[in-house]
CSV table of C-alpha atoms and ligand atoms in Angstrom, one decimal:
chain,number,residue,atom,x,y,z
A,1,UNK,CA,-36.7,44.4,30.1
A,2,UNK,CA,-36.0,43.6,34.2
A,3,UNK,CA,-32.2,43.1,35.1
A,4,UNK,CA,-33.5,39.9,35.7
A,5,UNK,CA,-34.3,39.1,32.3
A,6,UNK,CA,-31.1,39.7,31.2
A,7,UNK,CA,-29.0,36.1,29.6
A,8,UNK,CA,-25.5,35.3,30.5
A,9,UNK,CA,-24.8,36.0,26.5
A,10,UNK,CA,-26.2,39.6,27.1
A,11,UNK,CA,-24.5,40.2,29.8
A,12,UNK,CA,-20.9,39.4,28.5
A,13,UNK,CA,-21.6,41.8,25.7
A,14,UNK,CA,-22.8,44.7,27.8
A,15,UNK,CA,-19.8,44.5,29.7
A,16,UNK,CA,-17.2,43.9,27.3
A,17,UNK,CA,-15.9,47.5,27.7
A,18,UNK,CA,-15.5,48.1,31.4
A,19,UNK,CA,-12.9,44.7,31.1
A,20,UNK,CA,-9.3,46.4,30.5
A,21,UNK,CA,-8.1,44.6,27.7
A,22,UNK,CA,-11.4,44.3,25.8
A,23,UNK,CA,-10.4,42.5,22.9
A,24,UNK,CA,-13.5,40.0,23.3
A,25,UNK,CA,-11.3,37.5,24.1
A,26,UNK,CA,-11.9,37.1,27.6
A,27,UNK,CA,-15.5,37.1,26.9
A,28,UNK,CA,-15.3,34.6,24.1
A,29,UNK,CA,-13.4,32.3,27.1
A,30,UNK,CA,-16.2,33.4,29.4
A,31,UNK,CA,-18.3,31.9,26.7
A,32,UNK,CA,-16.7,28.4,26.1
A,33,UNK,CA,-17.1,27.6,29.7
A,34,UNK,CA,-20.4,28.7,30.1
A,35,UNK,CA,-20.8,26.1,26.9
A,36,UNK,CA,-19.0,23.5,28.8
A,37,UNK,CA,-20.5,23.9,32.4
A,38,UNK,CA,-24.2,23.1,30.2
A,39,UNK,CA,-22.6,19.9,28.8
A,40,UNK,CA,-21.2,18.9,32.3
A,41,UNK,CA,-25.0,20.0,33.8
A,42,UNK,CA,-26.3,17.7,31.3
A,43,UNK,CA,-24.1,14.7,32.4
A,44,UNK,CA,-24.5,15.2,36.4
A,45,UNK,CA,-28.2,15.4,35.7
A,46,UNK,CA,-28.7,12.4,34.4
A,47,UNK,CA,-26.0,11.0,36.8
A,48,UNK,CA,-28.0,8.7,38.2
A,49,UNK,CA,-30.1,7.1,35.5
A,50,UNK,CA,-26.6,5.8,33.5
A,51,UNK,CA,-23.6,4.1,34.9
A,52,UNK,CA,-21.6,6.6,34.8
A,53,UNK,CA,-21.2,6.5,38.7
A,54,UNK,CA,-18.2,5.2,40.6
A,55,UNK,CA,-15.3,5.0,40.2
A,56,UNK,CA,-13.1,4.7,37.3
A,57,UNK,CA,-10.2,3.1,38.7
A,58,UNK,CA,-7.7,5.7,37.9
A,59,UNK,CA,-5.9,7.7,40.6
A,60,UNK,CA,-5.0,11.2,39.9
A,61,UNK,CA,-1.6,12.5,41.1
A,62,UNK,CA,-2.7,13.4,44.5
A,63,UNK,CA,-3.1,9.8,44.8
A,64,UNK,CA,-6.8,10.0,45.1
A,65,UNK,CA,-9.5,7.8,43.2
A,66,UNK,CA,-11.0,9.5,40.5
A,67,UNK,CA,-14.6,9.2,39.9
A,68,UNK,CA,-15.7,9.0,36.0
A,69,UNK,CA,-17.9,12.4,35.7
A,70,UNK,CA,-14.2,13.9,36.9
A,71,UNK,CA,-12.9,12.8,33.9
A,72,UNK,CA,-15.7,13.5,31.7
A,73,UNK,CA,-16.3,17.2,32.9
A,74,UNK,CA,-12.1,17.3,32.3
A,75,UNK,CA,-12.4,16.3,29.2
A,76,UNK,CA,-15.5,18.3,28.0
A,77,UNK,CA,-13.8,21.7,29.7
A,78,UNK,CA,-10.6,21.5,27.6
A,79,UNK,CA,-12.4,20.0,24.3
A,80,UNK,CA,-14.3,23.4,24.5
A,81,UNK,CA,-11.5,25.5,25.9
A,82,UNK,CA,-9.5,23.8,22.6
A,83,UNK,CA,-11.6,24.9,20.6
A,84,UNK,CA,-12.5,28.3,20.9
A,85,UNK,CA,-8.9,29.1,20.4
A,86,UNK,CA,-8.7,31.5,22.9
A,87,UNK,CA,-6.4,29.5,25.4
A,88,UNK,CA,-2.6,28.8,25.1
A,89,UNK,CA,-2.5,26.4,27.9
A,90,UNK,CA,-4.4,24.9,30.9
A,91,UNK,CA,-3.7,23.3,34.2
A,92,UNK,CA,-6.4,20.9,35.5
A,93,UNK,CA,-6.8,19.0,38.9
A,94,UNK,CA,-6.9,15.9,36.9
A,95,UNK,CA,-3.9,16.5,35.0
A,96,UNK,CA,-0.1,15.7,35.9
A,97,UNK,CA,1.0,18.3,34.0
A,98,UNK,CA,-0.2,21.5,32.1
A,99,UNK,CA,-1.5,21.6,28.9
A,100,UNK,CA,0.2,23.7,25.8
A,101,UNK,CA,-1.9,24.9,23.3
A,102,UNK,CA,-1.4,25.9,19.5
A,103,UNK,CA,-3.3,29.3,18.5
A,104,UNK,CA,-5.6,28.2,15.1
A,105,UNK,CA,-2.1,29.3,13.0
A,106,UNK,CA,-0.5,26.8,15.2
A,107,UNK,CA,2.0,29.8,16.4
A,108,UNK,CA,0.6,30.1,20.4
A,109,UNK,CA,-0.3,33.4,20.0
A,110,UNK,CA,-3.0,33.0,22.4
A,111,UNK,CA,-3.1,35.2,25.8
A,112,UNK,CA,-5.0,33.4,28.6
A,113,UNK,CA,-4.2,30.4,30.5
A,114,UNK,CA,-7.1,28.4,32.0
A,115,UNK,CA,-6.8,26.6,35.4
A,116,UNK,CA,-9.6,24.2,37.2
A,117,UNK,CA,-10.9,21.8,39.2
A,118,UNK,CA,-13.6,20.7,36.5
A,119,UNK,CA,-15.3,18.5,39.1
A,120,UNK,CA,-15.3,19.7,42.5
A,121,UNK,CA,-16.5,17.8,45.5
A,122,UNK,CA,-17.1,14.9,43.4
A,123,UNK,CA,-17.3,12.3,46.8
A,124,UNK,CA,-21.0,13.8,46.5
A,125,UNK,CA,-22.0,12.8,42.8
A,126,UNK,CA,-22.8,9.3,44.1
A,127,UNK,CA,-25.2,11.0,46.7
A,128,UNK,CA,-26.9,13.4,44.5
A,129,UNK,CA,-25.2,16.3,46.7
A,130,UNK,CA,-24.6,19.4,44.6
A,131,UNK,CA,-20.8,19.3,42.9
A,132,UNK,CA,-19.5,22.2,41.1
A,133,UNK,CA,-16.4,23.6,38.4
A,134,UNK,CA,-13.9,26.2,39.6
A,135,UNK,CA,-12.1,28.2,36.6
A,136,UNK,CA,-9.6,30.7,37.0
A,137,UNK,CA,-8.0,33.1,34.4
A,138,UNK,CA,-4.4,34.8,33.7
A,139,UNK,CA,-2.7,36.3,31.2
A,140,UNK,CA,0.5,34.5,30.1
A,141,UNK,CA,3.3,36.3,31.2
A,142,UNK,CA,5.7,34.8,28.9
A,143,UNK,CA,5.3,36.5,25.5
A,144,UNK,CA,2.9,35.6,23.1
A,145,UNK,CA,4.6,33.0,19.9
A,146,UNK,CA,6.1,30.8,22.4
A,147,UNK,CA,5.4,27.4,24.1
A,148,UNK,CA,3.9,28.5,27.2
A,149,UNK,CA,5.9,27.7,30.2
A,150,UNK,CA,5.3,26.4,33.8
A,151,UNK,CA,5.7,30.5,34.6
A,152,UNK,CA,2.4,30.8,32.8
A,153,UNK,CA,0.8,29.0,35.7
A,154,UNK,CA,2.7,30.1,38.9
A,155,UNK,CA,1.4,33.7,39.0
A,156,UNK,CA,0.2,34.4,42.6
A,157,UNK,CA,-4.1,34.9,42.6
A,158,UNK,CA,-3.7,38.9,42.9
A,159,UNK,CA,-2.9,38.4,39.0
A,160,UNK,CA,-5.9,36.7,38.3
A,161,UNK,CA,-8.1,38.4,35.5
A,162,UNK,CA,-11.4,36.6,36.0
A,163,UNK,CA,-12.6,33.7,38.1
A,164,UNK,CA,-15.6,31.6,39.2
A,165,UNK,CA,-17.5,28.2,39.3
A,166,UNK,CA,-20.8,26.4,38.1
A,167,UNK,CA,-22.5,24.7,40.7
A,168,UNK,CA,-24.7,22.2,39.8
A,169,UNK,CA,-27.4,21.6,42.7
A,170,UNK,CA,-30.7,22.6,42.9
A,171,UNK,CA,-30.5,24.9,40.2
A,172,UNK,CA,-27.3,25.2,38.0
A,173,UNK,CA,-25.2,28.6,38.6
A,174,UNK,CA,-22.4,30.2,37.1
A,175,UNK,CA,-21.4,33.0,39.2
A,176,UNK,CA,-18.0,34.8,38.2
A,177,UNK,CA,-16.1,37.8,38.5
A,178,UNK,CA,-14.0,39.6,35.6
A,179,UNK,CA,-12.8,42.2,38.7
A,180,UNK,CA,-15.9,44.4,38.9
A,181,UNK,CA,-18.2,42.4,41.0
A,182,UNK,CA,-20.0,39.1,41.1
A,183,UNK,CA,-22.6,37.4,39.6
A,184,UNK,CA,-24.6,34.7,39.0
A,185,UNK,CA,-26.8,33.9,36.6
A,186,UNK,CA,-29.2,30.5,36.7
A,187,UNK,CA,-29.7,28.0,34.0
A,188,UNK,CA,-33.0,27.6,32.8
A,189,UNK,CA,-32.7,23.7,31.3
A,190,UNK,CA,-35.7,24.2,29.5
A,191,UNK,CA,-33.9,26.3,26.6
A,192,UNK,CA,-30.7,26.5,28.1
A,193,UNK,CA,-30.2,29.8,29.0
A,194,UNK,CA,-28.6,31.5,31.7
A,195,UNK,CA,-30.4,34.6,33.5
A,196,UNK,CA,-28.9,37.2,35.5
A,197,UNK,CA,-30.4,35.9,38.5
A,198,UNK,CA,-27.9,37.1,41.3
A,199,UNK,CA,-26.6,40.7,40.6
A,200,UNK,CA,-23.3,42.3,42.0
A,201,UNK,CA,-23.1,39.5,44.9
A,202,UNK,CA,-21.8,40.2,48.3
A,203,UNK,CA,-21.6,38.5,51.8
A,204,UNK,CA,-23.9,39.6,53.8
A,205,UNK,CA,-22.4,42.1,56.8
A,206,UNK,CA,-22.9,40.2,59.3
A,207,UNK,CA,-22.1,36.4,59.6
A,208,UNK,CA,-23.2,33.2,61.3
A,209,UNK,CA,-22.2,30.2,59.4
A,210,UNK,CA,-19.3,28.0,60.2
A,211,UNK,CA,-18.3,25.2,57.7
A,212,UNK,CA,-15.6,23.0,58.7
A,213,UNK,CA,-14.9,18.9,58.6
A,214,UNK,CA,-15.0,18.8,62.1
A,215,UNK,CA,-14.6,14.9,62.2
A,216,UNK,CA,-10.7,16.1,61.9
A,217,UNK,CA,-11.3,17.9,64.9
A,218,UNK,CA,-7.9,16.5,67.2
A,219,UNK,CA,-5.9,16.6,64.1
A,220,UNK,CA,-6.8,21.1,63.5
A,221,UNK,CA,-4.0,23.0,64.7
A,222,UNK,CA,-5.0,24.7,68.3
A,223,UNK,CA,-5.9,28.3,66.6
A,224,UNK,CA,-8.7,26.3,64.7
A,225,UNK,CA,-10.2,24.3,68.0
A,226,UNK,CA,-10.2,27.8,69.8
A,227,UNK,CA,-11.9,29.5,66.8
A,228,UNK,CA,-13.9,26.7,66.5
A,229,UNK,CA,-14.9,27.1,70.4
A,230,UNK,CA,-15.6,30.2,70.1
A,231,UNK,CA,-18.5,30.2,67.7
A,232,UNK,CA,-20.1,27.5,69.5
A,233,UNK,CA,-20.1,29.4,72.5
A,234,UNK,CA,-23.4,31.1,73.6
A,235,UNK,CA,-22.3,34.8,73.6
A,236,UNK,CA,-23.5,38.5,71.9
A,237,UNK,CA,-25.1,36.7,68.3
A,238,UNK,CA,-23.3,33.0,69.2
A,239,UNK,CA,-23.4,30.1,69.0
A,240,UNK,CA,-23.0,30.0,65.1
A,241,UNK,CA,-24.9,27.6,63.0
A,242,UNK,CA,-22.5,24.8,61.5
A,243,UNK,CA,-23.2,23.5,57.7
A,244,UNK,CA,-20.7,21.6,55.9
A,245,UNK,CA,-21.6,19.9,52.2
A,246,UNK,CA,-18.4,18.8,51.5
A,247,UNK,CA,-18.2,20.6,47.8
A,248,UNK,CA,-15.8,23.8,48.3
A,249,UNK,CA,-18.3,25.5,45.8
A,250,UNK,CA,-21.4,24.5,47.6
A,251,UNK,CA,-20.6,25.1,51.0
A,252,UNK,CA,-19.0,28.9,49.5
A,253,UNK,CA,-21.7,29.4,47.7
A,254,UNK,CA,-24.6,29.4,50.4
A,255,UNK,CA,-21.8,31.2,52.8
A,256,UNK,CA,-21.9,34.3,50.2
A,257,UNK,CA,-25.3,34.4,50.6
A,258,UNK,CA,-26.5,33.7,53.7
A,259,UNK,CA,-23.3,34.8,55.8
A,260,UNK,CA,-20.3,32.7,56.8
A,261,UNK,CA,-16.8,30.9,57.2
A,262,UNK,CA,-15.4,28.0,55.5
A,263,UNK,CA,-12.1,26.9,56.9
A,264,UNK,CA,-10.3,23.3,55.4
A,265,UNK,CA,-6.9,23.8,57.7
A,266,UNK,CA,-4.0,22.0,57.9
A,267,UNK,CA,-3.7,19.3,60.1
A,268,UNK,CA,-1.2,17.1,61.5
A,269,UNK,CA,-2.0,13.9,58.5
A,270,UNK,CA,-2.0,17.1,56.0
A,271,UNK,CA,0.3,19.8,57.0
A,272,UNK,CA,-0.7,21.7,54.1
A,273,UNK,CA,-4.4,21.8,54.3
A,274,UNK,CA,-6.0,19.5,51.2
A,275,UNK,CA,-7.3,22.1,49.0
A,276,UNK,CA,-5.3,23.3,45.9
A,277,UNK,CA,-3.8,26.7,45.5
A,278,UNK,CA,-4.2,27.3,42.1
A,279,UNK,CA,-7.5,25.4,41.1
A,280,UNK,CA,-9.7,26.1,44.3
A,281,UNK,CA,-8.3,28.4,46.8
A,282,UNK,CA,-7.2,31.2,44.7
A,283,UNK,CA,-10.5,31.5,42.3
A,284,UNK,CA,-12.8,31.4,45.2
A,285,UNK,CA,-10.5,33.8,47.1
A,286,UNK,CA,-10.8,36.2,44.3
A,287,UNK,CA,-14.1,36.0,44.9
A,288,UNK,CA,-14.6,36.4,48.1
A,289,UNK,CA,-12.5,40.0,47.6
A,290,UNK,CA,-14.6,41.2,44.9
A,291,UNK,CA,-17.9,40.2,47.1
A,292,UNK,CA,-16.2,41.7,50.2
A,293,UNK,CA,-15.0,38.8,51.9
A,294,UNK,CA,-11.8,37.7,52.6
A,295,UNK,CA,-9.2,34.6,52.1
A,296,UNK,CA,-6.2,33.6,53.7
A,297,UNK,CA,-4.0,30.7,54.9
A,298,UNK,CA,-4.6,31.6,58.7
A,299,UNK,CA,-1.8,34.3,58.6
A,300,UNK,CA,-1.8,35.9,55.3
A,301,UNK,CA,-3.7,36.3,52.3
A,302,UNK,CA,-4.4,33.9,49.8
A,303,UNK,CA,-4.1,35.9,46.7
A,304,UNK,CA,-0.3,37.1,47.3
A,305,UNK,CA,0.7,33.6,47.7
A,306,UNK,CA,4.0,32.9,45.1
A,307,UNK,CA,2.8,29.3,44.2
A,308,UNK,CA,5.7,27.1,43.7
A,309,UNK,CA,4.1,24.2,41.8
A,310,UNK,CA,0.6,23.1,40.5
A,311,UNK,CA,-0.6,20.7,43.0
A,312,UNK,CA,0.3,23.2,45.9
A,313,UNK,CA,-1.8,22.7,48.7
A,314,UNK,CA,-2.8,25.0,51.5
A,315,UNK,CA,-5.0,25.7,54.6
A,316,UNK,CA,-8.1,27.8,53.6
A,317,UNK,CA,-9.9,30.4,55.3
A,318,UNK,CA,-12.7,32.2,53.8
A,319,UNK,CA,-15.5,34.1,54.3
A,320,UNK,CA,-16.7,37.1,55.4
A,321,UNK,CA,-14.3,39.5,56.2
A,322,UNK,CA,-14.8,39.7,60.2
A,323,UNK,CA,-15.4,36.0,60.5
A,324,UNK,CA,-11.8,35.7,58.4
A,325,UNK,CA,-10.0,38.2,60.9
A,326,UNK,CA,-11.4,36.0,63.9
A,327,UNK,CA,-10.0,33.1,63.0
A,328,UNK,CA,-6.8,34.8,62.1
A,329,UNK,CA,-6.4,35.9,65.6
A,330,UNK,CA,-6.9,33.1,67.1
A,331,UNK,CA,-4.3,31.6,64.4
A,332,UNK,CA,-1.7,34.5,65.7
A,333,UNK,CA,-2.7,33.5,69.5
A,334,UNK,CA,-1.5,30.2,69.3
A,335,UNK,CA,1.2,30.7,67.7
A,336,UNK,CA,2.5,33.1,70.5
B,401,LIG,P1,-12.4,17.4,44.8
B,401,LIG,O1,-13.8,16.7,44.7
B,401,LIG,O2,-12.2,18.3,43.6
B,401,LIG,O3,-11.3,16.5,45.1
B,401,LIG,O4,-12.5,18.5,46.0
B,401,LIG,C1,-13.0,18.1,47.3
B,401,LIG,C2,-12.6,19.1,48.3
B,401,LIG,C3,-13.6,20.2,48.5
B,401,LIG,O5,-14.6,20.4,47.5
B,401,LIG,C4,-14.3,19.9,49.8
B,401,LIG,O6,-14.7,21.0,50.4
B,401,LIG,C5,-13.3,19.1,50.5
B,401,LIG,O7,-12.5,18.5,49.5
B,401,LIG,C6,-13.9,18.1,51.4
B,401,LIG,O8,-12.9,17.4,52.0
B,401,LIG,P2,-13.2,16.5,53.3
B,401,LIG,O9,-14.0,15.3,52.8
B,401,LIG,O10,-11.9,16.1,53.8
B,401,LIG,O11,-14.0,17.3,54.3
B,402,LIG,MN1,-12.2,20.3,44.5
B,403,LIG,MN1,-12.0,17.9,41.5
């Protein structure tokens, strides 16, 4: 059999061992959201054929209108996360607060906390613009038979154990790391498998994407303009090529592959960027590492970031790892 014949079940079981607490546990969690992200495929698909579009009325706690397939894909992640009983507690975009979960002898016993964005960039589902899931995974710290805590939840992304998304666009994806590389594997919706379809990914060395809402142009902080001035000026392999979807998992997706930056800075509406710490930035910064790219807030990197609640925003650069450092010094520059 090719490598890329190989399933997504296959592959968790192969690789079991090189994980450093190989209890099967993390693969079993692996497992439950590669279950859920087929359920949530199914739904997005079908999207437009059902009124399941719009809005829903409801506002999450950001104050932003939720759309209904954000609460369906919330629902179906921690249904399956629930019942797998793997998980003793789970933070979601769409939820005020975390979630505390009972082990099957109702003692919490369980080890991993879950936290996610179960439907990200959802301004596109009404378009039929690829949307995606972002998952990331810790270890409790607080010790196994208690109530898990908001500690659980607040470890910075360097103690992230695994991490990755589903995007559902042209094809459906789940590409996720455990540590040792990346890798993406492609549903086939005939018999619903996932292949190994993308092997140990990585940016390419050189980049020449910029993704950026540059409508918010006047309100980016004056080490963004420059940076942004830079790759549009005609010079050694520049003027960049500039591609923005407007679904974090999309637009990273295609820069890991073909080559480039995504940057959502603060501005001077939102001083702290609009992405979230703990449910966007930090999985797809993990990410980036492992594919040898790089993340950080303009100044320093993501992954050491102490969060200091669950809605934590923050300005996100990320990319490949000389496209990163660029923007950083131009960040530096004007702050001089
Ligand atoms: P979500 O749909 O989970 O709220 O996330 C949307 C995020 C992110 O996916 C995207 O890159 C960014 O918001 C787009 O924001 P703008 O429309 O402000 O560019
Ligand atoms: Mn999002
Ligand atoms: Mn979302």
């Amino acid at each position: 059999m090719t490598q890329h014949n190989k399933t997504l079940g296959e592959f968790i079981i192969n690789k079991q061992a090189e994980f450093k607490y190989s209890s099967g546990e993390l693969s079993r969690l692996i497992n439950s959201i590669r279950l859920a992200g087929k359920i949530v495929n199914h739904e997005v698909n079908k999207a437009g054929l059902v009124d399941i579009l719009g809005s829903a009325g409801a506002e999450n706690i950001q104050g932003e209108t939720q759309q209904k397939l954000d609460i369906y894909a919330n629902e179906v992640f921690i249904k399956t996360l629930i019942n797998r009983e793997i998980v003793c507690g789970i933070a979601s975009e769409e939820e005020d607060d975390f979630i505390s979960i009972k082990g099957g002898n109702k003692k919490n016993d369980n080890k991993y906390v879950v936290l996610m964005d179960p439907l990200d960039g959802s301004s596109n589902i009404d378009v039929n613009v690829s949307v995606g899931t972002i998952f990331s995974i810790y270890r409790r710290v607080t010790p196994a038979g208690t109530p898990v805590t908001l500690e659980d939840f607040l470890q910075p992304g360097n103690q992230q154990v695994a991490a990755g998304y589903i995007v559902y666009g042209t094809s459906t994806m789940i590409v996720y790391s455990t540590g040792h590389g990346v890798n993406g594997f492609t549903l086939n919706p005939a018999i619903g498998t996932y292949y190994l379809s993308h092997p140990n990914m990585k940016f390419p060395e050189k980049g020449h994407i910029y993704s950026v809402n540059e409508g918010n142009y006047v309100h980016f902080p004056q080490g963004v303009k420059s940076y942004i001035k830079y790759c549009q000026t005609e010079e050694d392999d520049r003027p960049y090529t500039s591609r923005y979807i407007g679904s974090l998992v999309s637009d990273f997706h295609r820069n890991m592959i073909k080559g480039g930056i995504y940057i959502y800075p603060n501005t001077s509406k939102n001083p702290d960027g609009k992405l979230r710490l703990l449910y966007e930035c930090n999985p797809m910064a993990f990410l980036a590492e492992r594919a040898g790219g790089k993340a950080s807030n303009g100044f320093k990197r993501i992954l050491d970031i102490k969060p200091t609640e669950l809605h934590q925003r923050v300005p996100f650069f990320c990319g490949n790892e000389e496209m990163v450092e660029k923007a950083e010094e131009f960040m530096a520059q004007a702050e001089n």
